[in-house]
Amino acid sequence: MLVRLLSTQDRSFVQQFAAIRERGVGGSVQVETQARRIVDAVRRRGDRALIEFTRRFDGVTLTPARLRVSAAEIAAAQAAVPASALRALQLAARRIAAFHRRQRTPSWSYRDATGLRLGQQITPLRRVGLYVPGGHAAYPSSVLMNAIPARVAGVREVVMVSPAGRDGFNPAVLAAAAIAGVDVVYRVGGAHGVAALAYGTKTIPAVDKIVGPGNAWVQAAKKLVYGTVDIDSIAGPSEVLVIADRSADPEYVAADLLAQAEHGSGDECAVLLTPSRALALAVQAAIDRQLQQLPRRADIARVLRRRGALVLVRSLGEAVEVAETVAPEHLELIVKDPQSWAARIRNAGALFLGAFAPAPLGDYVAGPNHVLPTGGTARFFSPLGVYDFVKRTSVVSATREGLRRLAPAVVRLATLEGYDAHAAAVRCRFRTETHRA
């Protein structure tokens, strides 16, 4: 059998399960060193470095004028996408926008007992950069999930970079950019694309925030430029944890584990927690059978051998306890009364409740964002949303009488901390008033 069967009662369970959950970090120091050289070169030499790295890494020779994808190219891409695919992208876009509109928060203020007007001003970011991976796969869904919340938030300009490759862009990616309201697309990727967004070049404007997935070099570059710009997260390999009881259909569970492993980097994680041995064995057999029908079976098999497991637990309660320690990106509850079990979950990027809410529904058209915390960071991170594309500014408005009422406490605390100038900045306002009187 391809996927191992474990039990929380096994003496070696903790060690074996830790090995499955461990995320791949091999070569990270080397990757970061290489990324740093690339980022520094783009910061210093701008478009020239971009063009050199694009030729070296992507095999594409560009000029500054060819960095930007033209409106005609985007229109041609849209025309090349089958009508059924365009309709699916448009449906997904509408649903994503409808969900994210509910996340908008208005500015607010109130007047307190001293007469001070206090509040928070919510302001969208001015310009956001979206990174879209290229390579062997196309990710139009990633374009929608990253760009639409920015647009809903009111971001003025959305800039997209993506490596085009020798054969150009996948038309669906450019079509998704048009549907999502991306303003401009540049045909650069990798760490050099991230650096261009962060520092700006003669051709590519600097942005306030960079969002979007990418390979190890892209993630390392995002980490390096953080502070110059904001970033969404350092995304890791994808993961799914399924909690299922004996009422679950093993074919459904097997299909969901296979779907997550299909990303195929080797570090994805796909785990079942169940108190039913019969279900675990049926899922194990279903995985082997379904795998043979999948085009990417070699990649999927590699993932499942390294990071796949069917875990027998004593009860659904124990399954929830294990899930809370994992804090998975995707958590499926294929159990009787999934709503009541969901109420016990604190740590998950996204919850999928019931047999007919598989994670791929959320990946594409459900509406909530598929950019989710990975690697256990769901303990403290949230999905990408409108709130990631706005900034909050505190607002304080005071009258003379309001300041007078609070001045003694301000002076007392400033003096306590040894900041006499802070105290004087308050005192002087009332000395002047006394002198005039």
Short mmCIF file of C-alpha atoms in Angstrom, two decimals:
data_model
loop_
_atom_site.label_atom_id
_atom_site.label_comp_id
_atom_site.label_asym_id
_atom_site.label_seq_id
_atom_site.Cartn_x
_atom_site.Cartn_y
_atom_site.Cartn_z
CA MET A 1 0.00 0.00 0.00
CA LEU A 2 1.25 3.49 -0.91
CA VAL A 3 0.14 5.42 2.20
CA ARG A 4 1.26 4.21 5.60
CA LEU A 5 -1.19 3.34 8.36
CA LEU A 6 -0.32 4.73 11.79
CA SER A 7 -1.96 4.73 15.21
CA THR A 8 -1.70 7.27 18.01
CA GLN A 9 -1.27 4.23 20.28
CA ASP A 10 1.98 3.21 18.61
CA ARG A 11 5.09 3.93 20.68
CA SER A 12 6.77 5.47 17.67
CA PHE A 13 3.76 7.56 16.59
CA VAL A 14 5.04 10.92 17.82
CA GLN A 15 8.35 10.47 16.02
CA GLN A 16 6.77 9.17 12.80
CA PHE A 17 4.11 11.88 12.72
CA ALA A 18 6.69 14.60 13.35
CA ALA A 19 8.65 13.37 10.32
CA ILE A 20 5.51 13.62 8.17
CA ARG A 21 4.74 17.14 9.38
CA GLU A 22 8.31 18.42 9.03
CA ARG A 23 8.50 20.85 6.15
CA GLY A 24 11.29 20.73 3.61
CA VAL A 25 13.96 23.35 4.32
CA GLY A 26 16.91 21.74 2.60
CA GLY A 27 19.25 24.17 0.91
CA SER A 28 17.52 27.21 2.43
CA VAL A 29 20.80 28.94 3.35
CA GLN A 30 22.11 28.52 -0.19
CA VAL A 31 18.81 29.67 -1.68
CA GLU A 32 18.75 32.77 0.52
CA THR A 33 22.35 33.63 -0.38
CA GLN A 34 21.56 33.38 -4.09
CA ALA A 35 18.35 35.37 -3.66
CA ARG A 36 20.20 38.10 -1.80
CA ARG A 37 22.67 38.54 -4.68
CA ILE A 38 19.82 38.78 -7.16
CA VAL A 39 17.83 41.23 -5.05
CA ASP A 40 20.88 43.45 -4.48
CA ALA A 41 21.71 43.46 -8.20
CA VAL A 42 18.20 44.58 -9.16
CA ARG A 43 18.21 47.23 -6.44
CA ARG A 44 21.47 48.64 -7.81
CA ARG A 45 21.10 48.14 -11.57
CA GLY A 46 17.34 48.05 -12.15
CA ASP A 47 16.13 47.09 -15.63
CA ARG A 48 19.58 45.95 -16.79
CA ALA A 49 19.75 43.34 -14.03
CA LEU A 50 16.15 42.30 -14.69
CA ILE A 51 16.89 41.65 -18.35
CA GLU A 52 20.09 39.75 -17.56
CA PHE A 53 18.41 37.48 -15.02
CA THR A 54 15.42 36.88 -17.31
CA ARG A 55 17.77 35.75 -20.05
CA ARG A 56 19.77 33.55 -17.65
CA PHE A 57 16.93 31.89 -15.73
CA ASP A 58 14.01 31.95 -18.17
CA GLY A 59 15.79 31.79 -21.51
CA VAL A 60 13.96 34.91 -22.73
CA THR A 61 15.74 37.95 -24.18
CA LEU A 62 13.90 41.20 -23.48
CA THR A 63 14.37 44.92 -23.86
CA PRO A 64 13.01 47.50 -21.41
CA ALA A 65 10.15 48.17 -23.83
CA ARG A 66 9.27 44.46 -23.87
CA LEU A 67 9.09 44.06 -20.09
CA ARG A 68 5.48 45.24 -20.08
CA VAL A 69 2.78 43.04 -21.58
CA SER A 70 0.76 45.09 -24.06
CA ALA A 71 -2.99 45.54 -24.02
CA ALA A 72 -3.11 43.82 -27.42
CA GLU A 73 -1.37 40.75 -26.00
CA ILE A 74 -3.84 40.58 -23.11
CA ALA A 75 -6.80 40.92 -25.49
CA ALA A 76 -5.37 38.16 -27.71
CA ALA A 77 -4.95 35.92 -24.66
CA GLN A 78 -8.57 36.44 -23.67
CA ALA A 79 -9.68 35.53 -27.18
CA ALA A 80 -7.57 32.35 -27.05
CA VAL A 81 -9.20 31.03 -23.87
CA PRO A 82 -12.18 28.73 -24.49
CA ALA A 83 -15.52 30.34 -23.71
CA SER A 84 -16.32 27.73 -21.06
CA ALA A 85 -13.07 28.49 -19.24
CA LEU A 86 -13.75 32.24 -19.39
CA ARG A 87 -17.19 31.69 -17.91
CA ALA A 88 -15.67 29.63 -15.08
CA LEU A 89 -13.12 32.36 -14.35
CA GLN A 90 -15.85 35.00 -14.37
CA LEU A 91 -18.03 32.93 -12.05
CA ALA A 92 -15.11 32.47 -9.66
CA ALA A 93 -14.34 36.20 -9.80
CA ARG A 94 -17.92 37.16 -8.95
CA ARG A 95 -18.03 34.76 -6.01
CA ILE A 96 -14.62 35.85 -4.68
CA ALA A 97 -15.63 39.50 -4.90
CA ALA A 98 -18.99 38.87 -3.20
CA PHE A 99 -17.31 37.11 -0.27
CA HIS A 100 -14.57 39.69 0.16
CA ARG A 101 -16.94 42.67 0.02
CA ARG A 102 -18.25 41.47 3.39
CA GLN A 103 -14.76 41.99 4.87
CA ARG A 104 -14.67 45.74 4.26
CA THR A 105 -14.48 47.83 7.42
CA PRO A 106 -15.32 51.55 7.40
CA SER A 107 -13.40 54.22 9.26
CA TRP A 108 -14.89 54.92 12.67
CA SER A 109 -14.73 57.41 15.53
CA TYR A 110 -16.40 58.29 18.83
CA ARG A 111 -16.34 61.13 21.37
CA ASP A 112 -15.36 60.13 24.92
CA ALA A 113 -16.26 61.70 28.27
CA THR A 114 -13.37 64.21 28.11
CA GLY A 115 -14.58 65.51 24.77
CA LEU A 116 -11.78 63.91 22.75
CA ARG A 117 -12.72 62.60 19.32
CA LEU A 118 -10.93 59.27 18.83
CA GLY A 119 -11.04 56.94 15.91
CA GLN A 120 -9.39 54.91 13.21
CA GLN A 121 -9.05 55.88 9.58
CA ILE A 122 -9.05 52.95 7.15
CA THR A 123 -7.05 53.69 3.99
CA PRO A 124 -6.36 51.32 1.08
CA LEU A 125 -2.77 50.81 -0.01
CA ARG A 126 -1.78 52.86 -3.05
CA ARG A 127 -0.05 50.20 -5.16
CA VAL A 128 0.20 46.43 -4.69
CA GLY A 129 2.41 43.93 -6.52
CA LEU A 130 1.09 40.48 -7.39
CA TYR A 131 3.52 37.63 -8.06
CA VAL A 132 2.16 34.79 -10.21
CA PRO A 133 4.32 31.68 -10.70
CA GLY A 134 5.12 30.43 -14.19
CA GLY A 135 6.97 27.26 -15.06
CA HIS A 136 5.12 24.04 -15.81
CA ALA A 137 1.78 25.00 -14.27
CA ALA A 138 -0.58 27.93 -14.77
CA TYR A 139 -2.36 29.60 -11.87
CA PRO A 140 -5.21 31.83 -13.07
CA SER A 141 -7.02 31.08 -9.81
CA SER A 142 -4.11 32.61 -7.90
CA VAL A 143 -4.47 35.80 -9.94
CA LEU A 144 -8.13 36.07 -8.94
CA MET A 145 -7.55 35.26 -5.27
CA ASN A 146 -4.78 37.84 -4.85
CA ALA A 147 -5.99 40.67 -7.07
CA ILE A 148 -9.72 40.76 -6.30
CA PRO A 149 -9.43 41.42 -2.53
CA ALA A 150 -7.03 44.27 -3.34
CA ARG A 151 -9.57 45.75 -5.72
CA VAL A 152 -12.39 45.32 -3.22
CA ALA A 153 -10.24 47.07 -0.62
CA GLY A 154 -9.85 50.05 -2.94
CA VAL A 155 -6.19 49.67 -3.91
CA ARG A 156 -5.52 52.24 -6.62
CA GLU A 157 -3.12 50.16 -8.76
CA VAL A 158 -2.46 46.42 -8.98
CA VAL A 159 0.78 45.46 -10.73
CA MET A 160 1.49 41.86 -11.71
CA VAL A 161 4.78 40.13 -12.48
CA SER A 162 5.09 36.62 -13.84
CA PRO A 163 7.80 34.73 -15.76
CA ALA A 164 6.52 34.30 -19.31
CA GLY A 165 8.97 31.62 -20.41
CA ARG A 166 10.08 30.86 -23.97
CA ASP A 167 6.54 30.04 -25.07
CA GLY A 168 5.00 33.16 -23.58
CA PHE A 169 2.20 33.35 -21.03
CA ASN A 170 -0.51 30.82 -20.51
CA PRO A 171 -3.51 32.70 -21.97
CA ALA A 172 -5.69 31.86 -18.96
CA VAL A 173 -3.32 33.75 -16.64
CA LEU A 174 -3.58 36.94 -18.69
CA ALA A 175 -7.34 36.47 -19.05
CA ALA A 176 -7.64 36.16 -15.26
CA ALA A 177 -5.57 39.33 -14.85
CA ALA A 178 -8.02 41.22 -17.07
CA ILE A 179 -11.05 39.81 -15.25
CA ALA A 180 -9.57 40.61 -11.82
CA GLY A 181 -8.77 44.20 -12.75
CA VAL A 182 -4.96 44.02 -12.81
CA ASP A 183 -3.68 47.31 -14.22
CA VAL A 184 -0.39 46.23 -15.74
CA VAL A 185 1.51 42.97 -16.26
CA TYR A 186 5.28 42.55 -16.56
CA ARG A 187 6.96 39.46 -17.98
CA VAL A 188 9.54 38.93 -15.22
CA GLY A 189 9.58 36.48 -12.35
CA GLY A 190 11.80 34.87 -9.76
CA ALA A 191 13.67 36.74 -7.05
CA HIS A 192 14.46 39.47 -9.58
CA GLY A 193 10.75 40.09 -10.17
CA VAL A 194 10.17 40.43 -6.43
CA ALA A 195 13.08 42.85 -6.13
CA ALA A 196 11.74 44.98 -8.97
CA LEU A 197 8.40 45.30 -7.20
CA ALA A 198 10.06 46.19 -3.90
CA TYR A 199 12.62 48.75 -5.09
CA GLY A 200 11.24 49.80 -8.44
CA THR A 201 13.14 50.20 -11.70
CA LYS A 202 12.90 52.70 -14.54
CA THR A 203 10.15 50.52 -16.06
CA ILE A 204 8.48 48.85 -13.08
CA PRO A 205 7.11 51.04 -10.26
CA ALA A 206 7.80 50.21 -6.63
CA VAL A 207 4.81 48.90 -4.69
CA ASP A 208 3.66 49.05 -1.08
CA LYS A 209 3.00 45.33 -0.67
CA ILE A 210 3.84 42.09 -2.50
CA VAL A 211 1.45 39.13 -2.46
CA GLY A 212 1.34 35.78 -4.21
CA PRO A 213 2.95 32.35 -4.13
CA GLY A 214 6.24 31.25 -5.64
CA ASN A 215 9.18 28.87 -5.39
CA ALA A 216 11.90 28.90 -2.74
CA TRP A 217 13.81 31.77 -4.42
CA VAL A 218 10.66 33.88 -4.62
CA GLN A 219 9.86 33.25 -0.96
CA ALA A 220 13.45 34.04 0.05
CA ALA A 221 13.31 37.31 -1.90
CA LYS A 222 10.01 38.26 -0.26
CA LYS A 223 11.62 37.68 3.12
CA LEU A 224 14.60 39.84 2.16
CA VAL A 225 12.53 42.82 0.98
CA TYR A 226 10.13 42.74 3.92
CA GLY A 227 10.41 46.05 5.70
CA THR A 228 11.00 47.92 2.47
CA VAL A 229 7.55 46.68 1.51
CA ASP A 230 4.96 44.59 3.28
CA ILE A 231 4.36 40.99 2.16
CA ASP A 232 1.47 38.59 2.60
CA SER A 233 3.42 35.64 4.07
CA ILE A 234 6.26 33.20 3.47
CA ALA A 235 4.16 30.47 1.92
CA GLY A 236 5.12 26.85 2.41
CA PRO A 237 3.99 23.63 0.73
CA SER A 238 0.26 22.97 0.77
CA GLU A 239 -1.40 20.60 3.24
CA VAL A 240 -4.71 18.94 4.04
CA LEU A 241 -5.87 17.15 7.13
CA VAL A 242 -9.11 15.16 6.93
CA ILE A 243 -11.04 14.10 10.02
CA ALA A 244 -13.53 11.38 9.11
CA ASP A 245 -15.71 8.91 10.95
CA ARG A 246 -17.18 5.61 9.77
CA SER A 247 -20.01 7.43 7.98
CA ALA A 248 -17.54 8.89 5.46
CA ASP A 249 -17.27 7.54 1.93
CA PRO A 250 -13.71 6.22 1.52
CA GLU A 251 -13.71 7.18 -2.16
CA TYR A 252 -14.31 10.82 -1.23
CA VAL A 253 -11.59 10.82 1.41
CA ALA A 254 -9.07 9.16 -0.91
CA ALA A 255 -9.85 11.64 -3.68
CA ASP A 256 -9.31 14.60 -1.34
CA LEU A 257 -5.94 13.32 -0.14
CA LEU A 258 -4.84 12.71 -3.72
CA ALA A 259 -5.95 16.19 -4.76
CA GLN A 260 -3.73 17.83 -2.17
CA ALA A 261 -0.74 15.70 -3.10
CA GLU A 262 -1.18 16.66 -6.76
CA HIS A 263 0.80 19.89 -6.27
CA GLY A 264 3.74 17.54 -6.49
CA SER A 265 6.66 19.48 -4.98
CA GLY A 266 7.31 16.58 -2.61
CA ASP A 267 6.71 18.54 0.58
CA GLU A 268 2.92 18.73 0.55
CA CYS A 269 1.19 16.94 3.42
CA ALA A 270 -1.98 14.82 3.22
CA VAL A 271 -3.24 13.11 6.39
CA LEU A 272 -6.42 11.32 7.49
CA LEU A 273 -7.40 11.10 11.16
CA THR A 274 -10.12 8.57 11.89
CA PRO A 275 -11.27 6.33 14.75
CA SER A 276 -12.45 3.73 12.19
CA ARG A 277 -9.92 1.09 11.12
CA ALA A 278 -12.35 -0.13 8.47
CA LEU A 279 -12.49 3.35 6.91
CA ALA A 280 -8.71 3.74 7.04
CA LEU A 281 -8.18 0.44 5.23
CA ALA A 282 -10.83 1.28 2.63
CA VAL A 283 -9.22 4.68 2.02
CA GLN A 284 -5.82 3.04 1.69
CA ALA A 285 -7.14 0.73 -1.03
CA ALA A 286 -9.05 3.54 -2.76
CA ILE A 287 -5.92 5.68 -2.97
CA ASP A 288 -3.97 2.93 -4.72
CA ARG A 289 -6.85 2.35 -7.13
CA GLN A 290 -7.64 6.01 -7.94
CA LEU A 291 -3.98 6.94 -8.33
CA GLN A 292 -3.65 4.76 -11.42
CA GLN A 293 -6.12 6.97 -13.28
CA LEU A 294 -4.29 10.25 -12.63
CA PRO A 295 -1.82 11.80 -15.11
CA ARG A 296 0.43 13.12 -12.34
CA ARG A 297 0.53 9.85 -10.45
CA ALA A 298 4.33 9.79 -10.17
CA ASP A 299 4.43 13.20 -8.45
CA ILE A 300 1.46 12.32 -6.25
CA ALA A 301 3.01 9.01 -5.21
CA ARG A 302 6.24 10.76 -4.21
CA VAL A 303 4.32 13.15 -1.97
CA LEU A 304 2.21 10.47 -0.32
CA ARG A 305 5.18 8.23 0.42
CA ARG A 306 6.94 11.10 2.22
CA ARG A 307 4.10 13.14 3.73
CA GLY A 308 1.00 10.97 3.58
CA ALA A 309 -0.55 9.01 6.47
CA LEU A 310 -3.76 7.41 7.61
CA VAL A 311 -3.85 7.80 11.38
CA LEU A 312 -6.04 5.75 13.71
CA VAL A 313 -7.19 7.78 16.71
CA ARG A 314 -9.13 6.67 19.78
CA SER A 315 -11.99 9.09 19.15
CA LEU A 316 -13.02 12.15 17.17
CA GLY A 317 -12.11 14.16 20.25
CA GLU A 318 -8.53 12.95 20.00
CA ALA A 319 -8.58 13.72 16.26
CA VAL A 320 -9.46 17.33 17.07
CA GLU A 321 -6.63 17.49 19.62
CA VAL A 322 -4.15 16.26 17.02
CA ALA A 323 -5.53 18.68 14.43
CA GLU A 324 -5.10 21.59 16.84
CA THR A 325 -1.40 20.81 17.20
CA VAL A 326 -0.98 20.55 13.42
CA ALA A 327 -2.92 23.79 12.64
CA PRO A 328 -3.37 22.69 9.02
CA GLU A 329 -3.88 24.88 6.00
CA HIS A 330 -7.00 22.91 4.95
CA LEU A 331 -9.06 20.95 7.48
CA GLU A 332 -11.91 18.78 6.20
CA LEU A 333 -14.53 17.41 8.60
CA ILE A 334 -16.28 14.50 6.89
CA VAL A 335 -18.23 13.41 9.94
CA LYS A 336 -21.76 13.34 11.26
CA ASP A 337 -22.74 16.81 12.48
CA PRO A 338 -19.61 18.60 11.21
CA GLN A 339 -20.88 21.97 12.47
CA SER A 340 -20.66 20.90 16.11
CA TRP A 341 -17.12 19.57 15.65
CA ALA A 342 -16.10 22.72 13.79
CA ALA A 343 -16.97 24.74 16.89
CA ARG A 344 -14.08 23.00 18.68
CA ILE A 345 -11.49 24.03 16.08
CA ARG A 346 -9.31 27.08 16.70
CA ASN A 347 -6.32 26.40 14.47
CA ALA A 348 -6.96 25.95 10.75
CA GLY A 349 -6.52 28.09 7.66
CA ALA A 350 -9.86 26.99 6.23
CA LEU A 351 -12.56 24.58 7.41
CA PHE A 352 -14.48 22.40 4.95
CA LEU A 353 -17.59 20.91 6.50
CA GLY A 354 -19.26 17.75 5.28
CA ALA A 355 -18.84 15.29 2.44
CA PHE A 356 -19.69 17.80 -0.28
CA ALA A 357 -17.25 20.57 0.66
CA PRO A 358 -13.88 19.27 -0.59
CA ALA A 359 -10.89 21.60 -0.42
CA PRO A 360 -10.81 22.09 -4.23
CA LEU A 361 -14.17 23.85 -3.94
CA GLY A 362 -12.38 26.48 -1.86
CA ASP A 363 -9.41 26.50 -4.21
CA TYR A 364 -11.49 27.82 -7.07
CA VAL A 365 -15.06 29.06 -6.75
CA ALA A 366 -16.48 28.92 -3.22
CA GLY A 367 -15.47 32.54 -2.56
CA PRO A 368 -13.19 32.56 0.52
CA ASN A 369 -9.54 33.08 -0.28
CA HIS A 370 -7.34 30.10 -1.08
CA VAL A 371 -4.20 31.93 0.11
CA LEU A 372 -3.98 30.31 3.53
CA PRO A 373 -1.44 29.95 6.35
CA THR A 374 0.73 26.84 6.07
CA GLY A 375 3.23 24.93 8.19
CA GLY A 376 1.34 25.37 11.47
CA THR A 377 1.09 29.16 11.13
CA ALA A 378 -2.72 28.95 11.23
CA ARG A 379 -2.17 29.25 15.00
CA PHE A 380 -1.64 32.97 14.47
CA PHE A 381 -2.12 33.86 10.76
CA SER A 382 -5.34 34.26 8.78
CA PRO A 383 -6.33 33.79 5.13
CA LEU A 384 -5.52 36.60 2.71
CA GLY A 385 -8.32 39.15 2.73
CA VAL A 386 -9.40 42.74 2.23
CA TYR A 387 -7.86 43.59 5.60
CA ASP A 388 -4.42 42.81 4.13
CA PHE A 389 -4.75 45.63 1.59
CA VAL A 390 -5.63 48.49 3.93
CA LYS A 391 -3.77 50.29 6.65
CA ARG A 392 -5.17 51.73 9.84
CA THR A 393 -4.33 55.20 11.07
CA SER A 394 -5.25 56.28 14.60
CA VAL A 395 -6.97 59.67 14.80
CA VAL A 396 -6.94 61.89 17.93
CA SER A 397 -8.76 65.23 18.10
CA ALA A 398 -8.83 67.22 21.37
CA THR A 399 -10.16 70.55 22.59
CA ARG A 400 -8.32 72.73 25.10
CA GLU A 401 -10.66 71.54 27.82
CA GLY A 402 -10.16 67.91 26.86
CA LEU A 403 -6.39 68.24 27.03
CA ARG A 404 -6.66 70.14 30.32
CA ARG A 405 -8.53 67.24 31.91
CA LEU A 406 -5.94 64.68 30.83
CA ALA A 407 -2.82 66.85 31.14
CA PRO A 408 -1.95 65.88 34.75
CA ALA A 409 -1.85 62.17 33.82
CA VAL A 410 0.19 62.85 30.67
CA VAL A 411 2.72 64.94 32.63
CA ARG A 412 2.90 62.41 35.43
CA LEU A 413 3.56 59.47 33.06
CA ALA A 414 6.06 61.40 30.93
CA THR A 415 7.99 62.41 34.04
CA LEU A 416 7.89 58.83 35.30
CA GLU A 417 9.61 57.72 32.10
CA GLY A 418 12.15 60.56 32.21
CA TYR A 419 10.78 62.37 29.14
CA ASP A 420 10.68 65.97 30.33
CA ALA A 421 10.16 67.38 26.84
CA HIS A 422 7.03 65.25 26.49
CA ALA A 423 5.69 66.76 29.71
CA ALA A 424 6.71 70.27 28.63
CA ALA A 425 4.83 69.89 25.33
CA VAL A 426 1.64 69.62 27.38
CA ARG A 427 2.48 72.15 30.12
CA CYS A 428 3.39 74.90 27.65
CA ARG A 429 -0.11 75.07 26.28
CA PHE A 430 -1.49 76.08 29.65
CA ARG A 431 1.38 78.38 30.64
CA THR A 432 0.63 80.46 27.55
CA GLU A 433 -3.02 80.58 28.47
CA THR A 434 -2.21 81.70 32.04
CA HIS A 435 0.20 84.39 30.80
CA ARG A 436 -2.42 85.82 28.45
CA ALA A 437 -4.99 85.87 31.22
#
